[in-house]
Amino acid sequence: MDLNDLHDLRDWLPRALGVAERWGGQFGPYETHDAQRVPPDAFTEAFDRLAKRMDHNYPFFHPRYAGQMVKPPHPAAVTGYLTAMLFNPNNHAAEGGPATTEMEREAVAELAAMFGLPAHVGHLTTSGTMANLEALYVARQLHPDRGIAYSSECHYTHERMCHVLGMEGHRIPADAHGRIDLDALEDALRGGRIGTVVVTTGTTGLGAVDPVHEVLVLARRYGARVHVDAAYGGFYAILGRSATGDIDPAPWRAIAECDSVVVDPHKQGLQPYGCGAVLFPDPRAGRHFAHDSPYTYFTDSDLHLGEISLECSRAGAAAAALWLTLQLLPLTPDGFGRILAANRRAALNWSDLLVESEALTLYQRPDLDIVTYFPTPSSPSLSSIDAASDRLLRDGMTSEADPVFLSVLRADAEAFVRRHPHVVRDADAARVIRSVLIKPEHEHYLPTLHARVADLAAQARA
């Protein structure tokens, strides 16, 4: 979070406290109990220890951090979260958080509109994992005797959730770009054992976008459903559906015809962890979560959010944070889209620099904003690339004078040589460097970042 954001928070956080004080004052005074009071000196000492421990962190806010898909929440999200957190609402039932329940319904409706869903049922979740579990749970309820197909490049949660749900998982190979292989998928669908196909719009490794529109045709041909895991890349629907830039609109426009979709506002959506969401275009999907409780669901004739969810207690503060953010940054090309466009320009521009670089080699051109590359080896073998990537990563993170924070991706030998056939296959896999340019500040910082990484790469292969 840059200094301007901190300045904003110094102004807005006292106002958040004022909201709770003003609202609470209408109920009259009462005597507080000393059981939970702590001496100010003890609070100070404990807080100082907390502050010191927070020094052990990575600078997620700074563009020199280009590792995982992490960035600070927007000041609006922080302000919205703290304001609501002081009330501590629980959005499981309307009586647990009447105000934030309405905010969640409105925010979820905006997410549904972002994907072009004409109707929907859905809610926020604590994570993309939980959201995907709910989507696959509905898949099991609809096709209890059929399994789930997913790409070898998809998030590991899908294979794991098949185990949790007792469903058969079908791992489909990826093509040369990291997208689900359509021929292999059709071969698997012919067997009649697949009830739902998972597609990913932005894999967490490469950021690859599966051809949703083509998978949809295949799935319907064989009577299968389609679930879209858009946890990471989902917000790019803003640009994709509007054909902004050179993003292929076809996969993004096809999402509206699929059977469920998951998106994580705590990734591209500037929200604090954890904030995921699951959406079903058919409102009848809510019936699969039907249950009753003897002590909740009594203040509202409409369905409570807990009645359409596997989760019970959920922080209403997460809904307030997202709602306030969307009031200021709408899900349009001129709103949130400006952030995404800057991220993607940075990724594409870095790809161009990598193609021209002598010290670095582009592994694969990005679909979204994840850039993968490796130090150009003096002897092109998987083992030498793996060792150089490891050294680059560690040297960058441990540099006191000029650190950079990157991540690595393990590429198996077959995937690697399909992209770079000149590389000697002397190992089962090799790590490449993976940079997630999830912050728009990366666009301006790119020349500095590239120069530093190139310098580290030259040292790594020395």
GROMACS .gro file of C-alpha atoms in nm:
model
  462
    1MET     CA    1   0.000   0.000   0.000
    2ASP     CA    2   0.166   0.325  -0.110
    3LEU     CA    3   0.192   0.644   0.094
    4ASN     CA    4  -0.114   0.798  -0.073
    5ASP     CA    5  -0.322   0.496   0.033
    6LEU     CA    6  -0.197   0.528   0.390
    7HIS     CA    7  -0.286   0.897   0.387
    8ASP     CA    8  -0.639   0.804   0.275
    9LEU     CA    9  -0.671   0.552   0.557
   10ARG     CA   10  -0.557   0.803   0.819
   11ASP     CA   11  -0.855   1.011   0.714
   12TRP     CA   12  -1.113   0.734   0.673
   13LEU     CA   13  -1.042   0.493   0.958
   14PRO     CA   14  -1.140   0.745   1.230
   15ARG     CA   15  -1.464   0.794   1.036
   16ALA     CA   16  -1.521   0.419   1.054
   17LEU     CA   17  -1.493   0.437   1.433
   18GLY     CA   18  -1.735   0.728   1.428
   19VAL     CA   19  -1.999   0.524   1.245
   20ALA     CA   20  -2.000   0.260   1.520
   21GLU     CA   21  -1.999   0.520   1.797
   22ARG     CA   22  -2.287   0.715   1.644
   23TRP     CA   23  -2.497   0.405   1.585
   24GLY     CA   24  -2.427   0.254   1.925
   25GLY     CA   25  -2.512   0.574   2.109
   26GLN     CA   26  -2.881   0.545   2.030
   27PHE     CA   27  -2.923   0.248   2.264
   28GLY     CA   28  -2.828   0.429   2.582
   29PRO     CA   29  -2.546   0.383   2.833
   30TYR     CA   30  -2.463   0.056   3.008
   31GLU     CA   31  -2.198  -0.064   3.247
   32THR     CA   32  -1.913  -0.252   3.083
   33HIS     CA   33  -1.763  -0.555   3.257
   34ASP     CA   34  -1.403  -0.554   3.369
   35ALA     CA   35  -1.351  -0.924   3.281
   36GLN     CA   36  -1.221  -0.834   2.937
   37ARG     CA   37  -1.046  -0.509   3.020
   38VAL     CA   38  -0.669  -0.505   2.988
   39PRO     CA   39  -0.429  -0.244   3.129
   40PRO     CA   40  -0.315   0.012   2.869
   41ASP     CA   41   0.051  -0.067   2.936
   42ALA     CA   42  -0.008  -0.436   2.869
   43PHE     CA   43  -0.195  -0.354   2.547
   44THR     CA   44   0.093  -0.132   2.436
   45GLU     CA   45   0.353  -0.399   2.508
   46ALA     CA   46   0.155  -0.669   2.325
   47PHE     CA   47   0.086  -0.442   2.029
   48ASP     CA   48   0.455  -0.352   2.002
   49ARG     CA   49   0.536  -0.723   1.981
   50LEU     CA   50   0.272  -0.765   1.709
   51ALA     CA   51   0.415  -0.470   1.515
   52LYS     CA   52   0.764  -0.617   1.538
   53ARG     CA   53   0.649  -0.956   1.415
   54MET     CA   54   0.482  -0.792   1.115
   55ASP     CA   55   0.829  -0.686   0.999
   56HIS     CA   56   0.871  -1.049   0.893
   57ASN     CA   57   0.681  -1.005   0.569
   58TYR     CA   58   0.724  -0.949   0.198
   59PRO     CA   59   0.648  -0.610   0.037
   60PHE     CA   60   0.332  -0.716  -0.143
   61PHE     CA   61   0.246  -0.350  -0.206
   62HIS     CA   62   0.565  -0.271  -0.399
   63PRO     CA   63   0.620  -0.348  -0.769
   64ARG     CA   64   0.955  -0.507  -0.683
   65TYR     CA   65   0.733  -0.785  -0.547
   66ALA     CA   66   0.629  -0.984  -0.856
   67GLY     CA   67   0.588  -1.329  -0.707
   68GLN     CA   68   0.248  -1.464  -0.611
   69MET     CA   69  -0.099  -1.324  -0.683
   70VAL     CA   70  -0.101  -1.105  -0.372
   71LYS     CA   71  -0.150  -0.733  -0.334
   72PRO     CA   72  -0.286  -0.503  -0.062
   73PRO     CA   73  -0.658  -0.433  -0.047
   74HIS     CA   74  -0.786  -0.100  -0.173
   75PRO     CA   75  -0.834   0.171   0.094
   76ALA     CA   76  -1.208   0.150   0.025
   77ALA     CA   77  -1.202  -0.222   0.104
   78VAL     CA   78  -1.007  -0.165   0.425
   79THR     CA   79  -1.244   0.113   0.531
   80GLY     CA   80  -1.554  -0.088   0.445
   81TYR     CA   81  -1.423  -0.396   0.622
   82LEU     CA   82  -1.327  -0.214   0.942
   83THR     CA   83  -1.651  -0.016   0.952
   84ALA     CA   84  -1.860  -0.333   0.932
   85MET     CA   85  -1.623  -0.540   1.147
   86LEU     CA   86  -1.695  -0.313   1.444
   87PHE     CA   87  -2.053  -0.441   1.421
   88ASN     CA   88  -1.926  -0.799   1.360
   89PRO     CA   89  -2.214  -0.909   1.134
   90ASN     CA   90  -2.259  -1.272   1.028
   91ASN     CA   91  -2.407  -1.306   0.680
   92HIS     CA   92  -2.523  -1.661   0.733
   93ALA     CA   93  -2.872  -1.530   0.813
   94ALA     CA   94  -3.031  -1.189   0.769
   95GLU     CA   95  -3.076  -1.146   1.144
   96GLY     CA   96  -2.700  -1.187   1.185
   97GLY     CA   97  -2.625  -0.900   0.948
   98PRO     CA   98  -2.923  -0.728   0.792
   99ALA     CA   99  -2.726  -0.440   0.640
  100THR     CA  100  -2.436  -0.647   0.511
  101THR     CA  101  -2.671  -0.917   0.379
  102GLU     CA  102  -2.821  -0.659   0.145
  103MET     CA  103  -2.473  -0.537   0.050
  104GLU     CA  104  -2.370  -0.893  -0.033
  105ARG     CA  105  -2.672  -0.948  -0.254
  106GLU     CA  106  -2.599  -0.625  -0.441
  107ALA     CA  107  -2.227  -0.697  -0.479
  108VAL     CA  108  -2.291  -1.055  -0.595
  109ALA     CA  109  -2.540  -0.923  -0.851
  110GLU     CA  110  -2.265  -0.699  -0.989
  111LEU     CA  111  -2.028  -0.995  -1.014
  112ALA     CA  112  -2.298  -1.189  -1.200
  113ALA     CA  113  -2.346  -0.899  -1.441
  114MET     CA  114  -1.969  -0.889  -1.498
  115PHE     CA  115  -2.002  -1.239  -1.647
  116GLY     CA  116  -2.321  -1.155  -1.834
  117LEU     CA  117  -2.543  -1.387  -1.631
  118PRO     CA  118  -2.907  -1.298  -1.705
  119ALA     CA  119  -3.022  -1.448  -1.373
  120HIS     CA  120  -2.831  -1.604  -1.088
  121VAL     CA  121  -2.815  -1.746  -0.741
  122GLY     CA  122  -2.491  -1.710  -0.550
  123HIS     CA  123  -2.305  -1.568  -0.257
  124LEU     CA  124  -1.963  -1.476  -0.125
  125THR     CA  125  -1.739  -1.742   0.027
  126THR     CA  126  -1.425  -1.743   0.237
  127SER     CA  127  -1.213  -1.866  -0.055
  128GLY     CA  128  -1.206  -1.994  -0.408
  129THR     CA  129  -1.153  -2.343  -0.268
  130MET     CA  130  -1.483  -2.325  -0.080
  131ALA     CA  131  -1.657  -2.174  -0.383
  132ASN     CA  132  -1.530  -2.455  -0.608
  133LEU     CA  133  -1.637  -2.713  -0.351
  134GLU     CA  134  -1.993  -2.578  -0.363
  135ALA     CA  135  -1.996  -2.582  -0.743
  136LEU     CA  136  -1.871  -2.941  -0.755
  137TYR     CA  137  -2.116  -3.038  -0.481
  138VAL     CA  138  -2.402  -2.924  -0.705
  139ALA     CA  139  -2.241  -3.117  -0.992
  140ARG     CA  140  -2.249  -3.431  -0.778
  141GLN     CA  141  -2.610  -3.374  -0.679
  142LEU     CA  142  -2.713  -3.344  -1.042
  143HIS     CA  143  -2.500  -3.633  -1.172
  144PRO     CA  144  -2.429  -3.860  -0.873
  145ASP     CA  145  -2.306  -4.143  -1.094
  146ARG     CA  146  -2.074  -3.935  -1.312
  147GLY     CA  147  -1.740  -3.769  -1.248
  148ILE     CA  148  -1.553  -3.444  -1.305
  149ALA     CA  149  -1.306  -3.368  -1.585
  150TYR     CA  150  -1.036  -3.108  -1.530
  151SER     CA  151  -0.716  -3.002  -1.699
  152SER     CA  152  -0.374  -3.108  -1.575
  153GLU     CA  153  -0.302  -2.733  -1.545
  154CYS     CA  154  -0.607  -2.652  -1.332
  155HIS     CA  155  -0.584  -2.567  -0.964
  156TYR     CA  156  -0.517  -2.869  -0.745
  157THR     CA  157  -0.836  -2.798  -0.550
  158HIS     CA  158  -1.048  -2.977  -0.812
  159GLU     CA  159  -0.872  -3.310  -0.776
  160ARG     CA  160  -0.877  -3.273  -0.399
  161MET     CA  161  -1.248  -3.185  -0.389
  162CYS     CA  162  -1.332  -3.487  -0.601
  163HIS     CA  163  -1.179  -3.695  -0.321
  164VAL     CA  164  -1.375  -3.501  -0.058
  165LEU     CA  165  -1.702  -3.550  -0.245
  166GLY     CA  166  -1.635  -3.911  -0.336
  167MET     CA  167  -1.643  -3.839  -0.709
  168GLU     CA  168  -1.433  -3.982  -0.988
  169GLY     CA  169  -1.184  -3.730  -1.125
  170HIS     CA  170  -1.067  -3.735  -1.488
  171ARG     CA  171  -0.737  -3.553  -1.544
  172ILE     CA  172  -0.721  -3.421  -1.901
  173PRO     CA  173  -0.385  -3.331  -2.057
  174ALA     CA  174  -0.306  -2.972  -2.149
  175ASP     CA  175  -0.206  -2.854  -2.494
  176ALA     CA  176   0.117  -2.678  -2.587
  177HIS     CA  177  -0.011  -2.351  -2.440
  178GLY     CA  178  -0.130  -2.491  -2.108
  179ARG     CA  179  -0.498  -2.502  -2.204
  180ILE     CA  180  -0.720  -2.807  -2.177
  181ASP     CA  181  -0.663  -3.038  -2.474
  182LEU     CA  182  -0.989  -3.056  -2.670
  183ASP     CA  183  -0.916  -3.385  -2.846
  184ALA     CA  184  -0.826  -3.555  -2.518
  185LEU     CA  185  -1.136  -3.408  -2.356
  186GLU     CA  186  -1.363  -3.541  -2.629
  187ASP     CA  187  -1.206  -3.886  -2.598
  188ALA     CA  188  -1.286  -3.880  -2.225
  189LEU     CA  189  -1.640  -3.750  -2.279
  190ARG     CA  190  -1.719  -4.034  -2.519
  191GLY     CA  191  -1.698  -4.277  -2.229
  192GLY     CA  192  -2.012  -4.132  -2.071
  193ARG     CA  193  -1.858  -4.115  -1.722
  194ILE     CA  194  -1.816  -3.738  -1.705
  195GLY     CA  195  -2.097  -3.520  -1.575
  196THR     CA  196  -1.915  -3.186  -1.545
  197VAL     CA  197  -1.612  -3.035  -1.716
  198VAL     CA  198  -1.405  -2.774  -1.530
  199VAL     CA  199  -1.253  -2.497  -1.740
  200THR     CA  200  -1.016  -2.232  -1.609
  201THR     CA  201  -1.002  -1.871  -1.722
  202GLY     CA  202  -0.658  -1.792  -1.591
  203THR     CA  203  -0.465  -2.091  -1.457
  204THR     CA  204  -0.269  -2.013  -1.144
  205GLY     CA  205   0.055  -2.137  -1.295
  206LEU     CA  206   0.067  -1.982  -1.641
  207GLY     CA  207  -0.244  -1.766  -1.646
  208ALA     CA  208  -0.370  -1.962  -1.948
  209VAL     CA  209  -0.734  -1.921  -2.053
  210ASP     CA  210  -0.914  -2.239  -2.154
  211PRO     CA  211  -1.131  -2.217  -2.470
  212VAL     CA  212  -1.458  -2.209  -2.279
  213HIS     CA  213  -1.664  -2.162  -2.593
  214GLU     CA  214  -1.521  -2.475  -2.755
  215VAL     CA  215  -1.541  -2.685  -2.438
  216LEU     CA  216  -1.904  -2.581  -2.400
  217VAL     CA  217  -1.992  -2.723  -2.742
  218LEU     CA  218  -1.819  -3.053  -2.665
  219ALA     CA  219  -1.973  -3.084  -2.321
  220ARG     CA  220  -2.326  -3.021  -2.446
  221ARG     CA  221  -2.275  -3.275  -2.723
  222TYR     CA  222  -2.214  -3.543  -2.460
  223GLY     CA  223  -2.467  -3.424  -2.203
  224ALA     CA  224  -2.216  -3.274  -1.961
  225ARG     CA  225  -2.222  -2.954  -1.759
  226VAL     CA  226  -1.947  -2.690  -1.756
  227HIS     CA  227  -1.805  -2.524  -1.445
  228VAL     CA  228  -1.579  -2.219  -1.484
  229ASP     CA  229  -1.299  -2.170  -1.234
  230ALA     CA  230  -1.237  -1.798  -1.278
  231ALA     CA  231  -1.095  -1.755  -0.927
  232TYR     CA  232  -0.782  -1.581  -1.050
  233GLY     CA  233  -0.864  -1.443  -1.394
  234GLY     CA  234  -1.237  -1.381  -1.365
  235PHE     CA  235  -1.222  -1.004  -1.345
  236TYR     CA  236  -1.071  -1.005  -1.696
  237ALA     CA  237  -1.426  -1.073  -1.814
  238ILE     CA  238  -1.460  -0.694  -1.794
  239LEU     CA  239  -1.215  -0.659  -2.083
  240GLY     CA  240  -1.289  -0.989  -2.254
  241ARG     CA  241  -1.665  -0.956  -2.288
  242SER     CA  242  -1.630  -0.598  -2.415
  243ALA     CA  243  -1.352  -0.698  -2.661
  244THR     CA  244  -1.125  -0.435  -2.508
  245GLY     CA  245  -0.767  -0.464  -2.630
  246ASP     CA  246  -0.658  -0.785  -2.801
  247ILE     CA  247  -0.819  -1.031  -2.557
  248ASP     CA  248  -1.020  -1.296  -2.741
  249PRO     CA  249  -1.382  -1.231  -2.634
  250ALA     CA  250  -1.512  -1.579  -2.719
  251PRO     CA  251  -1.414  -1.763  -2.397
  252TRP     CA  252  -1.538  -1.479  -2.178
  253ARG     CA  253  -1.873  -1.440  -2.352
  254ALA     CA  254  -1.933  -1.816  -2.330
  255ILE     CA  255  -1.921  -1.808  -1.947
  256ALA     CA  256  -2.281  -1.685  -1.938
  257GLU     CA  257  -2.390  -2.014  -2.098
  258CYS     CA  258  -2.205  -2.233  -1.847
  259ASP     CA  259  -2.354  -2.390  -1.536
  260SER     CA  260  -2.149  -2.235  -1.257
  261VAL     CA  261  -1.863  -1.992  -1.211
  262VAL     CA  262  -1.626  -1.907  -0.928
  263VAL     CA  263  -1.432  -1.583  -0.884
  264ASP     CA  264  -1.205  -1.453  -0.605
  265PRO     CA  265  -1.237  -1.080  -0.532
  266HIS     CA  266  -0.941  -1.120  -0.296
  267LYS     CA  267  -0.715  -1.171  -0.598
  268GLN     CA  268  -0.781  -0.921  -0.878
  269GLY     CA  269  -1.071  -0.754  -0.694
  270LEU     CA  270  -0.864  -0.555  -0.440
  271GLN     CA  271  -1.025  -0.727  -0.139
  272PRO     CA  272  -0.869  -0.855   0.183
  273TYR     CA  273  -0.850  -1.230   0.230
  274GLY     CA  274  -1.076  -1.419   0.229
  275CYS     CA  275  -1.336  -1.322  -0.025
  276GLY     CA  276  -1.443  -1.566  -0.294
  277ALA     CA  277  -1.776  -1.607  -0.473
  278VAL     CA  278  -1.977  -1.880  -0.641
  279LEU     CA  279  -2.250  -1.810  -0.897
  280PHE     CA  280  -2.506  -2.033  -1.069
  281PRO     CA  281  -2.690  -1.892  -1.373
  282ASP     CA  282  -2.989  -2.116  -1.291
  283PRO     CA  283  -3.144  -1.995  -0.963
  284ARG     CA  284  -3.287  -2.343  -0.910
  285ALA     CA  285  -2.937  -2.458  -0.812
  286GLY     CA  286  -3.008  -2.316  -0.468
  287ARG     CA  287  -3.238  -2.609  -0.392
  288HIS     CA  288  -2.937  -2.838  -0.353
  289PHE     CA  289  -2.837  -2.651  -0.038
  290ALA     CA  290  -3.183  -2.666   0.120
  291HIS     CA  291  -3.183  -2.714   0.497
  292ASP     CA  292  -3.347  -2.570   0.807
  293SER     CA  293  -3.231  -2.443   1.144
  294PRO     CA  294  -3.444  -2.410   1.459
  295TYR     CA  295  -3.280  -2.088   1.568
  296THR     CA  296  -3.208  -1.891   1.248
  297TYR     CA  297  -3.386  -1.779   0.929
  298PHE     CA  298  -3.675  -1.606   1.101
  299THR     CA  299  -3.653  -1.238   1.010
  300ASP     CA  300  -3.672  -1.244   0.631
  301SER     CA  301  -3.918  -1.407   0.391
  302ASP     CA  302  -3.652  -1.418   0.117
  303LEU     CA  303  -3.393  -1.694   0.108
  304HIS     CA  304  -3.115  -1.626   0.357
  305LEU     CA  305  -2.763  -1.650   0.219
  306GLY     CA  306  -2.694  -1.944   0.449
  307GLU     CA  307  -2.980  -2.135   0.288
  308ILE     CA  308  -2.799  -2.137  -0.047
  309SER     CA  309  -2.454  -2.223   0.088
  310LEU     CA  310  -2.256  -2.507   0.243
  311GLU     CA  311  -2.080  -2.256   0.467
  312CYS     CA  312  -2.244  -2.129   0.780
  313SER     CA  313  -2.086  -1.829   0.954
  314ARG     CA  314  -1.928  -1.577   0.715
  315ALA     CA  315  -1.798  -1.228   0.784
  316GLY     CA  316  -2.046  -0.962   0.678
  317ALA     CA  317  -1.749  -0.727   0.679
  318ALA     CA  318  -1.624  -0.894   0.359
  319ALA     CA  319  -1.949  -0.797   0.185
  320ALA     CA  320  -1.922  -0.439   0.309
  321ALA     CA  321  -1.563  -0.416   0.182
  322LEU     CA  322  -1.654  -0.541  -0.165
  323TRP     CA  323  -1.971  -0.333  -0.182
  324LEU     CA  324  -1.788  -0.008  -0.099
  325THR     CA  325  -1.508  -0.087  -0.345
  326LEU     CA  326  -1.757  -0.144  -0.628
  327GLN     CA  327  -1.929   0.186  -0.552
  328LEU     CA  328  -1.601   0.359  -0.638
  329LEU     CA  329  -1.451   0.124  -0.897
  330PRO     CA  330  -1.737  -0.021  -1.105
  331LEU     CA  331  -1.690  -0.342  -1.300
  332THR     CA  332  -1.659  -0.163  -1.635
  333PRO     CA  333  -1.373  -0.107  -1.880
  334ASP     CA  334  -1.340   0.250  -1.751
  335GLY     CA  335  -1.355   0.138  -1.385
  336PHE     CA  336  -1.183  -0.182  -1.278
  337GLY     CA  337  -1.089  -0.237  -1.640
  338ARG     CA  338  -0.823   0.034  -1.626
  339ILE     CA  339  -0.639  -0.162  -1.355
  340LEU     CA  340  -0.656  -0.487  -1.549
  341ALA     CA  341  -0.549  -0.321  -1.874
  342ALA     CA  342  -0.239  -0.177  -1.704
  343ASN     CA  343  -0.153  -0.518  -1.557
  344ARG     CA  344  -0.180  -0.687  -1.893
  345ARG     CA  345   0.016  -0.417  -2.075
  346ALA     CA  346   0.295  -0.469  -1.826
  347ALA     CA  347   0.291  -0.845  -1.886
  348LEU     CA  348   0.291  -0.813  -2.265
  349ASN     CA  349   0.559  -0.544  -2.261
  350TRP     CA  350   0.779  -0.761  -2.041
  351SER     CA  351   0.727  -1.049  -2.281
  352ASP     CA  352   0.857  -0.829  -2.560
  353LEU     CA  353   1.162  -0.735  -2.352
  354LEU     CA  354   1.226  -1.102  -2.272
  355VAL     CA  355   1.219  -1.197  -2.640
  356GLU     CA  356   1.495  -0.942  -2.705
  357SER     CA  357   1.694  -1.029  -2.392
  358GLU     CA  358   2.022  -1.219  -2.400
  359ALA     CA  359   2.014  -1.303  -2.029
  360LEU     CA  360   1.653  -1.423  -2.010
  361THR     CA  361   1.427  -1.644  -2.225
  362LEU     CA  362   1.049  -1.619  -2.238
  363TYR     CA  363   0.890  -1.954  -2.144
  364GLN     CA  364   0.542  -1.874  -2.277
  365ARG     CA  365   0.367  -1.557  -2.389
  366PRO     CA  366   0.099  -1.463  -2.134
  367ASP     CA  367  -0.275  -1.473  -2.189
  368LEU     CA  368  -0.335  -1.240  -1.892
  369ASP     CA  369  -0.074  -1.099  -1.653
  370ILE     CA  370   0.145  -1.392  -1.546
  371VAL     CA  371   0.487  -1.389  -1.713
  372THR     CA  372   0.707  -1.701  -1.718
  373TYR     CA  373   1.073  -1.705  -1.818
  374PHE     CA  374   1.412  -1.850  -1.726
  375PRO     CA  375   1.780  -1.752  -1.731
  376THR     CA  376   1.922  -1.823  -2.074
  377PRO     CA  377   2.158  -2.115  -2.009
  378SER     CA  378   2.508  -2.148  -2.152
  379SER     CA  379   2.425  -2.517  -2.204
  380PRO     CA  380   2.052  -2.559  -2.281
  381SER     CA  381   1.947  -2.844  -2.054
  382LEU     CA  382   1.664  -2.884  -1.808
  383SER     CA  383   1.900  -2.936  -1.516
  384SER     CA  384   2.099  -2.619  -1.587
  385ILE     CA  385   1.781  -2.413  -1.631
  386ASP     CA  386   1.643  -2.549  -1.305
  387ALA     CA  387   1.958  -2.464  -1.114
  388ALA     CA  388   1.983  -2.114  -1.264
  389SER     CA  389   1.617  -2.039  -1.190
  390ASP     CA  390   1.662  -2.148  -0.830
  391ARG     CA  391   1.967  -1.929  -0.787
  392LEU     CA  392   1.797  -1.628  -0.947
  393LEU     CA  393   1.499  -1.664  -0.714
  394ARG     CA  394   1.713  -1.691  -0.400
  395ASP     CA  395   1.962  -1.420  -0.494
  396GLY     CA  396   1.678  -1.179  -0.565
  397MET     CA  397   1.499  -1.242  -0.237
  398THR     CA  398   1.811  -1.227  -0.019
  399SER     CA  399   1.967  -0.916  -0.170
  400GLU     CA  400   1.973  -0.643   0.094
  401ALA     CA  401   2.058  -0.357  -0.142
  402ASP     CA  402   1.819  -0.431  -0.429
  403PRO     CA  403   1.581  -0.721  -0.364
  404VAL     CA  404   1.321  -0.856  -0.603
  405PHE     CA  405   1.060  -1.109  -0.505
  406LEU     CA  406   0.962  -1.364  -0.767
  407SER     CA  407   0.822  -1.717  -0.768
  408VAL     CA  408   0.894  -2.037  -0.958
  409LEU     CA  409   0.681  -2.276  -1.159
  410ARG     CA  410   0.771  -2.642  -1.201
  411ALA     CA  411   0.737  -2.740  -1.568
  412ASP     CA  412   0.756  -3.109  -1.650
  413ALA     CA  413   0.998  -3.218  -1.919
  414GLU     CA  414   0.736  -3.286  -2.184
  415ALA     CA  415   0.571  -2.946  -2.141
  416PHE     CA  416   0.909  -2.773  -2.147
  417VAL     CA  417   1.045  -2.931  -2.464
  418ARG     CA  418   0.715  -2.876  -2.647
  419ARG     CA  419   0.777  -2.505  -2.604
  420HIS     CA  420   1.159  -2.516  -2.633
  421PRO     CA  421   1.256  -2.823  -2.836
  422HIS     CA  422   1.627  -2.732  -2.838
  423VAL     CA  423   1.656  -2.788  -2.461
  424VAL     CA  424   1.822  -3.116  -2.361
  425ARG     CA  425   1.585  -3.337  -2.165
  426ASP     CA  426   1.821  -3.454  -1.888
  427ALA     CA  427   1.571  -3.427  -1.599
  428ASP     CA  428   1.205  -3.495  -1.530
  429ALA     CA  429   1.126  -3.125  -1.486
  430ALA     CA  430   1.272  -2.779  -1.452
  431ARG     CA  431   1.170  -2.471  -1.259
  432VAL     CA  432   1.111  -2.148  -1.446
  433ILE     CA  433   1.059  -1.802  -1.298
  434ARG     CA  434   0.699  -1.692  -1.263
  435SER     CA  435   0.600  -1.329  -1.213
  436VAL     CA  436   0.244  -1.221  -1.143
  437LEU     CA  437   0.202  -0.858  -1.250
  438ILE     CA  438  -0.117  -0.808  -1.054
  439LYS     CA  439  -0.051  -0.445  -0.962
  440PRO     CA  440  -0.091  -0.161  -1.215
  441GLU     CA  441   0.224  -0.003  -1.071
  442HIS     CA  442   0.420  -0.275  -1.249
  443GLU     CA  443   0.357  -0.096  -1.576
  444HIS     CA  444   0.571   0.203  -1.475
  445TYR     CA  445   0.825  -0.002  -1.279
  446LEU     CA  446   0.883  -0.257  -1.555
  447PRO     CA  447   1.212  -0.116  -1.694
  448THR     CA  448   1.364  -0.123  -1.344
  449LEU     CA  449   1.229  -0.469  -1.269
  450HIS     CA  450   1.344  -0.616  -1.599
  451ALA     CA  451   1.693  -0.471  -1.566
  452ARG     CA  452   1.733  -0.609  -1.215
  453VAL     CA  453   1.607  -0.957  -1.307
  454ALA     CA  454   1.830  -0.965  -1.616
  455ASP     CA  455   2.129  -0.875  -1.399
  456LEU     CA  456   2.043  -1.156  -1.157
  457ALA     CA  457   2.002  -1.397  -1.447
  458ALA     CA  458   2.348  -1.313  -1.578
  459GLN     CA  459   2.490  -1.385  -1.233
  460ALA     CA  460   2.289  -1.706  -1.199
  461ARG     CA  461   2.437  -1.862  -1.510
  462ALA     CA  462   2.791  -1.742  -1.440
   0.00000   0.00000   0.00000
